[in-house]
DNA sequence: ATGAAAGCGCTAACAT
DNA sequence: ATGTTAGCGCTTTCAT
């Protein structure tokens, strides 16, 4: 396949490159006749713009970027999609950048910023730790979505999140109300200042309030995948047959755990109760439907976009807490 | 945040831009001392390369690109990941480009090709229709993975796929062996020359062989999502209470259908049998585990990469058929 | 309404 | 080992 540049197109159409550029960018100052002639050539030869050259030349940023950690997280990609939908109502065009689970969102931000493709950001699923990279982004408008960043120390950082601690507190209350006292908690790394720590604390708050003891080995750190949770659950229940309820920090984990229990001959919720987190589509379609904490994706998306646009207009950084909902499924029941 | 260019770094380190470029690209012809000095400045000021400028300048293609249609398709993204793993054994570096469900993979190819980021391609989940865009890619080495492209008309196009028609044929045989005669088929659009048509034909082959009739309204065209399949199943079973088995063209669809049946008070497999397709992780973790056609992702990945690299070395285009496996789950049983 | 020309940040000859 | 310089393809003044 031939590669044509706008010079080629210009030559073939018998005009100057600047004219071709104008046509390509829909500028008004081109005669209709010239426009047609150029477009004909473009169609004819299958010309495609080189975005590298275009971006290199465009020196002023017009985009905001949504950075999403993880491609397999349906919860986050769902929020991202809704943000894009909201963004259409504002002047600021948005682009979405998916990064791998292990990648550094601040690297991604810096790259986008340096290449002048984006000058403000929404971070979805950020780890929110305190590295030097982060300091560098001081002053660049950004919104942390789904995680409270009020303690981040970033100058122009807002955030939109549920009260994660209150959510697991409420969920654990439910479990306890059903008579459960020997519970396990499945989640991520209990270090630093992120959502998993908050969710862990919330669960502990409830247990403490009810004077129920919780031993360290009742906390299971697991990968946030079906397989990871399945394996962890298999190992865990081999040693902890007496546990009657599990609070998991994601719906995916909950599903993996429920399947593991089934394979060990235990029925949910008859033998063991299991709860999820996020309120993903899958939770409702699983059998049993997973009782979970629904994060209001539409609200989070809308508020995040609004907050970023407001900051772009000179507004101050703010930290917004939105309401979560406990969604009744079929995965919890009274203790045996 | 400041934006630095290599000129800035060069100035600050007291060297020429080409030296900085050499250091950045790990060239050997730089003294250790200079390298350190440059790297210190880079660390210090947080310099990030502008990939637009870099890509613009690099005029020779070294990459092959894997183009994946759809971000939410765990089956395809799984294959893509395995391809990346295989690719490490070959000299050709690979990049992955995810495009939206509705987007045009040939546009993506042309863009990548024009920007000289990729000169050869693996297409995952391609629609394989016959548009002008496709003709343009004649002569560019590409491999269609998971879809047989022997009739594509593209000069240098190979493909790696299972025999989709045989797979649904075998699956339908199973259903019939369990005594099912009133079956429904849930799938995609029955037009053109793609996998869904082949899968549909395979199902029909089996039914015809057994002299079982199939009315047009027993075919349900549905979206490939949990929600889409759920809705379709709800509508379908309202009118077709007598159907005892469903052959679905994806595992996701199967899950949506099973949930819909549960909500209508029907149990799988006691009341209705349901089969899936692809052999995704989810199928095994669902309850009931979904009986499905496993596509050998590792083999497809390996063969696709090998085939592309072979073509790059001057080898001819080939069309490879790999073996599928019928995976026993818990979602089918004898007719009532 | 159209053209000529100066770079955007980088790499790769080609010098030294 | 290091520096100088010519573009890569495009947009955008500034002329005309």
XYZ file of C-alpha atoms (C1' of nucleotides) in Angstrom:
704
model
C 0.000 0.000 0.000
C 1.292 3.411 -0.958
C 1.809 6.013 1.688
C 0.874 9.527 0.671
C 1.624 12.760 2.466
C -0.249 16.009 2.134
C 2.508 17.101 -0.233
C 1.535 14.267 -2.546
C -2.100 15.210 -2.279
C -1.270 18.859 -2.888
C 0.711 17.997 -5.980
C -1.980 15.717 -7.347
C -4.698 18.260 -6.700
C -2.588 21.091 -8.038
C -2.770 23.172 -4.868
C -0.449 24.113 -1.983
C 0.010 21.970 1.107
C -1.530 24.632 3.269
C -4.690 24.409 1.225
C -4.836 20.663 1.713
C -4.318 21.172 5.437
C -7.174 23.660 5.495
C -9.485 21.261 3.725
C -8.495 18.403 6.010
C -9.219 20.490 9.070
C -12.499 21.832 7.787
C -11.382 25.446 7.671
C -13.928 27.817 6.163
C -11.544 29.781 3.978
C -11.413 27.396 1.041
C -13.508 27.631 -2.078
C -15.999 24.864 -2.558
C -14.408 23.901 -5.830
C -10.940 23.501 -4.343
C -12.315 21.564 -1.416
C -13.960 19.095 -3.743
C -10.852 18.689 -5.844
C -8.735 17.982 -2.797
C -11.225 15.590 -1.264
C -11.474 13.709 -4.525
C -7.751 13.124 -4.512
C -7.867 12.100 -0.850
C -10.596 9.550 -1.522
C -8.911 8.381 -4.664
C -5.530 7.583 -3.224
C -6.647 6.629 0.279
C -4.657 9.317 2.027
C -4.503 9.092 5.818
C -3.190 11.860 8.026
C -0.074 11.182 10.028
C -1.203 11.898 13.556
C 2.370 12.004 14.828
C 3.158 14.986 12.665
C -0.163 16.551 13.488
C 0.256 16.170 17.230
C 3.846 17.263 17.089
C 2.852 20.475 15.432
C -0.198 21.200 17.550
C 1.377 22.878 20.486
C -1.660 23.849 22.514
C -3.509 21.241 24.486
C -7.213 20.921 23.994
C -7.781 17.529 25.496
C -8.477 16.170 28.898
C -7.487 12.566 29.393
C -9.218 9.818 31.306
C -6.632 7.339 32.518
C -8.025 3.922 33.333
C -5.992 1.351 35.163
C -6.665 -2.132 33.848
C -8.434 -3.289 30.724
C -10.341 -6.110 32.352
C -12.044 -4.091 35.009
C -15.589 -3.757 33.733
C -16.489 -1.428 36.565
C -13.842 1.125 35.633
C -14.288 0.896 31.886
C -17.985 1.339 32.420
C -17.373 4.554 34.338
C -14.964 5.730 31.646
C -17.568 5.237 28.959
C -20.104 7.222 30.897
C -17.583 10.007 31.386
C -17.112 10.186 27.644
C -20.846 10.487 27.230
C -21.013 13.316 29.808
C -18.022 15.034 28.267
C -19.910 15.687 25.072
C -21.927 18.312 26.894
C -18.808 20.272 27.760
C -16.453 22.024 25.419
C -13.404 20.060 26.545
C -12.809 17.034 24.358
C -11.768 13.919 26.254
C -9.584 11.017 25.297
C -9.337 7.715 27.142
C -6.060 6.014 27.865
C -6.085 2.471 29.203
C -2.957 1.405 31.036
C -1.960 -1.985 32.362
C -2.597 -2.957 35.929
C 1.100 -2.681 36.785
C 1.762 0.516 34.861
C 2.272 3.888 36.407
C -0.555 6.317 35.821
C 1.737 9.262 36.466
C 4.048 8.127 33.697
C 1.042 8.019 31.439
C -0.001 11.496 32.544
C 3.432 12.918 31.956
C 3.658 11.336 28.546
C 0.313 12.735 27.474
C 1.190 16.098 28.977
C 4.619 16.265 27.374
C 3.226 15.364 23.999
C 0.689 18.109 24.557
C -2.149 15.740 23.940
C -3.733 16.413 27.300
C -3.438 19.108 29.929
C -5.831 17.826 32.551
C -6.772 14.411 33.792
C -9.308 12.114 35.348
C -7.737 9.106 37.037
C -9.786 5.968 37.340
C -8.530 3.289 39.672
C -5.466 5.218 40.717
C -3.197 3.719 43.330
C -2.697 7.083 44.963
C 0.664 6.396 46.521
C 3.181 9.055 47.221
C 5.988 8.962 44.732
C 8.084 11.644 43.212
C 6.245 11.314 39.924
C 3.180 12.495 41.683
C 4.832 15.617 42.974
C 5.665 16.515 39.417
C 2.025 16.661 38.556
C 1.400 19.277 41.217
C -0.555 22.056 39.626
C -1.944 20.022 36.762
C -5.712 19.829 37.153
C -6.836 16.325 37.889
C -9.735 14.431 39.359
C -9.413 11.112 41.128
C -12.535 9.124 40.443
C -13.684 6.344 42.800
C -10.989 7.146 45.342
C -10.943 9.886 47.934
C -7.814 11.955 47.356
C -8.344 14.596 49.987
C -5.072 13.590 51.614
C -3.042 13.354 48.435
C -1.196 16.626 48.825
C -1.650 17.445 45.162
C -2.449 21.066 44.594
C -5.125 20.927 41.993
C -6.512 17.463 42.671
C -10.184 16.868 43.240
C -11.888 13.568 43.848
C -15.248 11.879 43.573
C -15.858 8.757 45.577
C -18.180 6.855 47.815
C -17.367 6.478 51.481
C -15.634 3.129 51.106
C -15.203 2.703 54.816
C -18.864 3.306 55.547
C -19.853 0.947 52.729
C -18.028 -2.118 54.057
C -19.142 -1.136 57.538
C -22.758 -1.275 56.392
C -22.217 -4.488 54.489
C -20.619 -6.177 57.465
C -23.515 -4.955 59.612
C -25.833 -6.860 57.290
C -23.841 -10.009 57.606
C -23.824 -9.687 61.379
C -27.560 -8.990 61.396
C -27.963 -12.408 59.772
C -26.121 -13.906 62.692
C -22.679 -14.300 61.183
C -19.757 -13.974 63.557
C -17.067 -16.056 61.904
C -16.350 -14.041 58.771
C -13.505 -13.713 56.312
C -12.532 -10.626 54.337
C -11.046 -10.998 50.840
C -9.294 -7.965 49.452
C -6.167 -6.311 48.172
C -3.001 -5.191 49.820
C -3.620 -3.630 53.225
C -0.930 -1.022 52.871
C -0.758 2.634 52.026
C -3.716 4.924 51.729
C -6.019 3.380 49.194
C -9.541 2.094 48.908
C -8.730 -1.400 50.076
C -7.385 -0.169 53.342
C -10.498 1.928 53.830
C -12.760 -0.968 53.004
C -10.826 -3.119 55.417
C -11.172 -0.539 58.165
C -14.895 -0.281 57.565
C -15.309 -4.014 57.967
C -13.290 -3.873 61.198
C -15.337 -0.938 62.479
C -18.466 -3.028 62.262
C -16.916 -6.095 63.849
C -15.514 -4.017 66.687
C -18.835 -2.314 67.261
C -20.410 -5.711 67.716
C -17.578 -7.008 69.815
C -16.727 -9.706 67.297
C -13.114 -10.782 67.111
C -11.209 -10.916 63.857
C -7.973 -12.770 63.561
C -5.335 -11.727 61.061
C -5.636 -14.998 59.154
C -9.271 -14.227 58.461
C -8.044 -11.568 56.055
C -7.144 -13.022 52.665
C -5.108 -10.968 50.253
C -5.991 -12.151 46.795
C -5.724 -11.148 43.174
C -8.789 -9.419 41.774
C -9.522 -12.144 39.248
C -11.896 -15.092 39.125
C -9.028 -17.525 39.171
C -7.070 -15.713 41.859
C -10.033 -15.515 44.207
C -10.957 -19.132 43.454
C -7.519 -20.386 44.405
C -7.363 -18.233 47.498
C -10.776 -19.410 48.597
C -9.850 -23.058 48.040
C -6.799 -22.695 50.243
C -8.612 -20.661 52.834
C -11.619 -22.914 53.352
C -9.462 -25.974 53.615
C -8.356 -24.610 56.969
C -11.369 -22.552 57.937
C -14.446 -24.714 57.594
C -16.167 -22.838 60.393
C -16.329 -19.494 58.583
C -19.912 -18.727 57.553
C -19.555 -15.473 55.624
C -17.152 -13.728 53.290
C -16.982 -10.046 52.533
C -15.112 -9.600 49.230
C -13.818 -6.314 47.903
C -14.942 -6.891 44.326
C -17.732 -8.696 42.532
C -15.275 -10.701 40.486
C -13.667 -11.981 43.647
C -17.065 -12.857 45.072
C -17.880 -14.942 41.988
C -14.587 -16.814 42.215
C -15.202 -17.507 45.885
C -18.751 -18.733 45.309
C -17.544 -21.123 42.619
C -14.820 -22.419 44.907
C -17.371 -23.050 47.644
C -19.582 -24.891 45.168
C -16.650 -27.101 44.205
C -16.100 -27.871 47.880
C -19.718 -28.878 48.186
C -20.866 -25.769 49.956
C -23.883 -23.852 48.799
C -24.249 -20.085 48.801
C -26.075 -18.720 50.722
C -27.286 -21.811 52.565
C -23.887 -22.806 53.905
C -21.880 -19.642 53.436
C -22.848 -16.053 52.649
C -20.720 -14.024 50.230
C -20.838 -10.327 49.386
C -19.203 -8.389 46.579
C -18.292 -4.796 45.844
C -18.791 -2.323 42.979
C -22.177 -3.360 41.709
C -21.054 -4.540 38.278
C -23.413 -5.921 35.684
C -21.994 -9.390 36.256
C -23.049 -9.395 39.918
C -26.684 -9.283 38.910
C -26.331 -11.974 36.268
C -24.438 -14.427 38.400
C -26.261 -17.296 40.057
C -26.767 -16.643 42.889
C -26.988 -12.907 42.163
C -24.294 -11.298 44.269
C -25.262 -9.006 47.131
C -22.989 -6.040 46.618
C -22.212 -2.368 47.133
C -23.240 -0.426 44.071
C -21.051 2.506 43.246
C -23.155 5.028 41.329
C -21.200 4.955 38.065
C -23.316 7.564 36.315
C -23.033 10.014 39.198
C -19.310 9.438 39.589
C -18.823 9.972 35.866
C -20.958 13.100 35.753
C -19.472 14.700 38.865
C -15.909 13.937 37.825
C -16.323 15.560 34.440
C -18.137 18.531 35.943
C -15.442 18.962 38.570
C -12.621 18.874 36.044
C -14.328 21.344 33.760
C -14.972 23.604 36.719
C -11.284 23.504 37.665
C -10.398 24.315 34.071
C -12.549 27.407 34.444
C -10.598 28.400 37.527
C -12.678 26.633 40.153
C -11.066 25.220 43.266
C -10.285 21.579 43.894
C -13.026 19.788 45.782
C -13.608 16.379 47.234
C -17.061 14.990 46.701
C -18.599 11.990 48.394
C -21.415 10.296 46.520
C -23.897 7.772 47.860
C -23.425 4.060 47.516
C -26.279 1.558 47.568
C -26.470 -1.871 49.112
C -27.894 -4.104 46.417
C -29.777 -7.162 47.580
C -28.805 -10.287 45.750
C -29.207 -13.951 46.528
C -25.795 -14.543 48.015
C -26.404 -13.885 51.687
C -28.653 -15.565 54.179
C -28.966 -16.335 57.870
C -26.243 -18.314 59.566
C -26.942 -22.029 59.810
C 4.842 20.956 35.239
C 7.630 22.031 32.970
C 8.037 20.424 29.587
C 11.601 19.797 28.548
C 12.914 18.802 25.129
C 16.149 17.039 24.416
C 17.578 20.432 23.525
C 16.930 21.554 27.076
C 18.522 18.414 28.442
C 21.496 18.852 26.104
C 21.993 22.413 27.233
C 21.712 21.527 30.913
C 24.108 18.612 30.565
C 26.478 20.599 28.417
C 26.350 18.199 25.454
C 24.821 18.074 21.982
C 21.303 16.894 21.254
C 22.568 13.888 19.336
C 24.438 12.765 22.423
C 21.276 12.970 24.463
C 19.454 11.024 21.763
C 22.143 8.371 21.856
C 21.909 8.029 25.602
C 18.123 7.871 25.493
C 18.234 5.132 22.893
C 20.922 3.151 24.657
C 23.492 3.484 21.906
C 26.915 2.083 22.800
C 29.023 4.950 21.485
C 28.727 7.212 24.506
C 31.261 7.460 27.318
C 30.047 6.255 30.658
C 30.671 9.647 32.185
C 28.595 11.499 29.626
C 25.832 8.933 29.921
C 25.664 9.470 33.647
C 25.657 13.219 33.330
C 22.822 13.130 30.827
C 20.788 10.641 32.830
C 21.212 12.746 35.929
C 19.706 15.722 34.166
C 16.905 13.558 32.792
C 16.050 12.255 36.262
C 16.429 15.662 37.762
C 14.050 17.534 35.512
C 11.696 14.689 34.763
C 12.254 14.733 31.037
C 9.947 12.559 28.956
C 10.497 11.792 25.295
C 7.954 13.078 22.831
C 6.849 9.935 21.045
C 5.210 11.924 18.293
C 8.511 13.391 17.230
C 10.209 10.054 17.650
C 7.685 8.159 15.572
C 7.589 10.865 12.965
C 11.294 10.598 12.485
C 11.545 6.834 12.533
C 10.760 6.051 8.962
C 11.269 2.328 8.910
C 8.717 0.041 10.425
C 9.869 -2.471 12.954
C 6.570 -3.341 14.529
C 3.818 -5.763 13.833
C 0.470 -4.772 15.239
C -2.206 -6.894 16.834
C -5.575 -5.264 16.275
C -8.244 -6.359 18.706
C -11.873 -5.521 18.150
C -13.632 -4.741 21.398
C -12.258 -4.058 24.835
C -14.762 -6.146 26.732
C -14.171 -9.396 24.949
C -12.128 -11.403 27.414
C -11.647 -14.171 24.900
C -9.956 -11.920 22.363
C -7.907 -9.942 24.835
C -6.735 -13.202 26.311
C -5.511 -14.358 22.907
C -3.823 -10.990 22.343
C -1.927 -11.306 25.596
C -0.703 -14.737 24.708
C 0.408 -13.480 21.307
C 2.495 -10.851 23.016
C 4.088 -13.553 25.122
C 4.889 -15.653 22.029
C 6.185 -12.638 20.157
C 9.025 -12.233 22.594
C 10.661 -15.294 21.070
C 10.744 -13.667 17.639
C 12.705 -10.637 16.561
C 9.645 -8.673 15.466
C 8.321 -6.478 18.240
C 4.545 -6.371 18.524
C 2.191 -3.683 19.649
C -1.468 -4.143 20.530
C -4.157 -1.786 19.362
C -7.635 -2.131 20.825
C -10.415 -0.670 18.727
C -14.069 -0.209 19.541
C -16.628 -2.753 18.501
C -17.999 -0.436 15.815
C -14.662 0.798 14.541
C -13.072 -0.221 11.312
C -10.029 -2.426 11.686
C -8.798 -1.448 8.237
C -8.822 2.195 9.205
C -6.740 1.259 12.203
C -4.357 -0.716 10.019
C -3.951 2.118 7.561
C -3.346 4.596 10.318
C -0.667 2.450 11.902
C 0.822 1.725 8.499
C 0.833 5.342 7.401
C 2.439 6.450 10.623
C 5.015 3.760 10.009
C 4.361 2.246 13.381
C 3.479 -1.139 11.957
C 4.009 -2.889 8.671
C 2.271 -6.170 9.301
C -0.800 -7.184 11.249
C -2.681 -9.767 13.203
C -6.409 -9.157 13.254
C -8.387 -10.482 16.171
C -12.139 -10.552 15.835
C -12.158 -9.076 12.371
C -15.457 -8.713 10.584
C -13.886 -9.798 7.311
C -16.292 -8.036 5.017
C -15.403 -6.841 1.586
C -14.936 -3.136 1.482
C -12.651 -0.892 -0.464
C -10.501 -0.336 2.591
C -9.669 -3.974 2.566
C -8.475 -3.921 -1.002
C -6.027 -1.203 -0.052
C -4.351 -3.532 2.358
C -3.647 -6.045 -0.385
C -0.032 -6.976 -0.180
C 0.443 -6.028 3.464
C 1.198 -9.185 5.438
C -1.581 -10.010 7.825
C -2.981 -12.888 9.774
C -6.642 -13.240 10.667
C -6.848 -14.983 14.004
C -9.986 -16.923 15.056
C -11.585 -16.491 11.640
C -10.923 -18.443 8.469
C -9.953 -15.931 5.798
C -9.211 -18.337 2.963
C -11.880 -16.659 0.876
C -10.901 -13.089 1.687
C -9.147 -12.347 -1.570
C -6.336 -10.586 0.199
C -3.002 -11.342 -1.307
C -0.845 -11.829 1.718
C -3.457 -12.836 4.264
C -3.139 -15.964 6.348
C -5.513 -17.192 9.003
C -5.652 -19.399 12.051
C -9.010 -20.655 13.210
C -11.006 -23.574 14.424
C -13.594 -25.131 12.159
C -16.498 -23.091 13.481
C -19.024 -24.968 11.415
C -17.859 -28.342 12.681
C -17.828 -27.056 16.257
C -21.472 -26.015 16.397
C -22.323 -29.153 14.463
C -20.704 -31.245 17.191
C -22.297 -29.210 19.936
C -25.739 -29.550 18.430
C -25.127 -33.276 18.072
C -24.610 -33.395 21.815
C -27.800 -31.597 22.510
C -29.665 -33.939 20.188
C -28.011 -36.949 21.821
C -29.635 -35.801 25.047
C -32.978 -35.941 23.352
C -33.463 -32.282 22.517
C -35.422 -31.521 19.374
C -36.913 -28.132 20.116
C -33.818 -25.933 20.203
C -33.052 -22.260 19.782
C -29.869 -20.711 18.444
C -28.652 -17.372 19.804
C -26.046 -15.575 17.744
C -24.990 -12.592 15.696
C -25.999 -11.301 12.337
C -26.510 -14.107 9.811
C -25.084 -12.160 6.906
C -21.816 -12.011 5.032
C -19.014 -14.467 5.416
C -18.105 -14.475 9.055
C -17.888 -16.863 11.962
C -21.487 -16.445 13.039
C -22.755 -17.588 9.697
C -20.481 -20.599 9.856
C -21.585 -21.444 13.347
C -25.180 -21.106 12.280
C -24.613 -23.442 9.326
C -22.949 -25.995 11.571
C -25.945 -26.048 13.879
C -28.226 -26.472 10.869
C -26.056 -29.272 9.477
C -26.612 -31.257 12.625
C -30.343 -30.603 12.768
C -30.752 -31.561 9.114
C -28.769 -34.730 9.582
C -31.153 -35.752 12.310
C -34.198 -34.675 10.388
C -35.118 -32.063 12.972
C -36.932 -29.005 11.747
C -35.801 -25.496 12.585
C -38.047 -22.551 12.098
C -36.621 -19.121 11.390
C -38.005 -17.722 14.624
C -35.922 -20.216 16.563
C -32.885 -18.147 15.593
C -32.401 -15.161 17.864
C -30.080 -12.381 16.811
C -28.788 -10.794 19.973
C -26.082 -8.502 21.201
C -23.030 -10.265 22.627
C -23.500 -8.913 26.138
C -25.022 -10.256 29.323
C -27.779 -7.703 29.214
C -28.462 -8.095 25.500
C -28.730 -11.863 25.726
C -30.841 -11.608 28.878
C -33.374 -9.344 27.220
C -33.473 -11.432 24.079
C -33.982 -14.596 26.097
C -36.760 -13.011 28.135
C -38.626 -12.042 25.003
C -37.962 -15.347 23.300
C -39.080 -17.668 26.072
C -42.255 -15.731 26.602
C -43.409 -17.129 23.289
C -41.438 -20.358 23.153
C -41.992 -22.201 26.397
C -41.589 -25.536 24.624
C -37.940 -25.024 23.653
C -35.706 -27.282 25.745
C -32.221 -26.284 24.622
C -30.305 -23.221 23.510
C -27.066 -23.141 21.562
C -25.462 -19.734 22.099
C -22.552 -18.367 20.088
C -20.670 -16.974 23.060
C -20.224 -17.773 26.721
C -21.374 -14.323 27.741
C -24.608 -14.832 25.873
C -25.059 -18.224 27.508
C -24.715 -16.672 30.964
C -27.276 -13.980 30.163
C -29.670 -16.623 28.875
C -29.239 -18.853 31.923
C -29.950 -15.938 34.224
C -33.051 -15.027 32.231
C -34.282 -18.603 32.524
C -33.681 -18.535 36.274
C -35.739 -15.360 36.544
C -38.542 -17.083 34.655
C -38.413 -19.916 37.130
C -36.626 -22.353 34.866
C -33.600 -24.264 35.998
C -30.558 -25.076 33.877
C -30.023 -27.886 32.975
C -33.089 -29.506 34.537
C -35.627 -27.539 32.514
C -33.523 -26.144 29.705
C -30.008 -26.921 28.458
C -27.753 -24.063 27.376
C -24.380 -24.170 25.629
C -21.806 -21.454 25.100
C -18.891 -20.810 22.791
C -15.227 -19.781 23.142
C -14.281 -21.490 26.364
C -13.641 -18.349 28.398
C -12.564 -18.379 32.001
C -15.975 -17.149 33.041
C -17.712 -20.209 31.572
C -15.969 -22.432 34.098
C -16.709 -20.139 37.029
C -20.358 -19.619 36.288
C -22.933 -21.655 38.152
C -23.855 -23.878 36.446
C -20.507 -24.137 34.662
C -21.241 -23.574 31.002
C -20.768 -26.414 28.537
C -18.879 -24.756 25.733
C -16.560 -24.996 22.738
C -13.057 -24.203 23.810
C -10.966 -22.392 21.261
C -7.317 -23.194 21.939
C -6.150 -19.674 22.714
C -2.524 -20.602 23.237
C -2.315 -22.493 19.956
C -4.108 -19.772 18.037
C -1.758 -17.191 19.506
C 1.362 -19.214 18.821
C 0.425 -20.199 15.268
C -0.663 -16.690 14.360
C 2.597 -15.154 15.467
C 4.609 -17.918 13.779
C 2.657 -17.497 10.555
C 3.150 -13.746 10.472
C 6.862 -14.025 11.159
C 7.139 -16.661 8.463
C 5.431 -14.369 5.956
C 7.791 -11.584 6.973
C 10.617 -13.937 6.036
C 9.103 -14.440 2.623
C 6.888 -17.416 3.399
C 3.567 -17.862 1.644
C 0.169 -17.127 3.128
C -1.456 -20.176 4.679
C -4.716 -21.005 6.311
C -4.450 -23.158 9.384
C -7.257 -24.968 11.152
C -6.667 -25.774 14.802
C -8.618 -28.160 16.999
C -11.426 -27.061 19.222
C -12.536 -28.970 22.322
C -15.988 -29.579 23.677
C -15.796 -28.713 27.349
C -18.238 -30.453 29.637
C -19.926 -28.128 32.057
C -23.074 -28.396 34.103
C -25.397 -26.578 31.744
C -26.735 -29.398 29.626
C -28.737 -32.448 30.512
C -31.311 -34.848 29.104
C -34.598 -33.485 27.869
C -37.389 -33.659 30.425
C -8.914 32.259 -1.422
C -4.371 30.484 -1.862
C 0.761 29.936 -1.461
C 5.497 30.061 0.732
C 8.016 29.035 4.536
C 9.168 28.421 9.418
C 9.335 25.240 12.720
C 7.136 21.211 16.341
C 11.020 17.416 18.903
C 13.426 13.955 17.438
C 16.924 10.667 14.857
C 20.588 9.608 11.867
C 23.833 10.550 8.669
C 27.933 13.004 8.272
C 31.654 15.586 10.264
C 35.335 16.134 13.553
C 33.251 9.920 21.537
C 30.770 13.914 20.370
C 28.810 17.828 17.529
C 26.249 19.775 13.386
C 22.528 19.517 10.509
C 18.905 17.933 7.445
C 14.616 16.505 7.388
C 10.072 13.264 9.109
C 4.605 15.321 7.817
C 2.047 18.601 9.449
C -0.069 23.405 10.949
C 0.115 28.146 10.898
C 1.512 32.748 10.396
C 2.382 35.984 6.911
C 2.231 37.306 2.210
C -0.176 37.915 -1.967
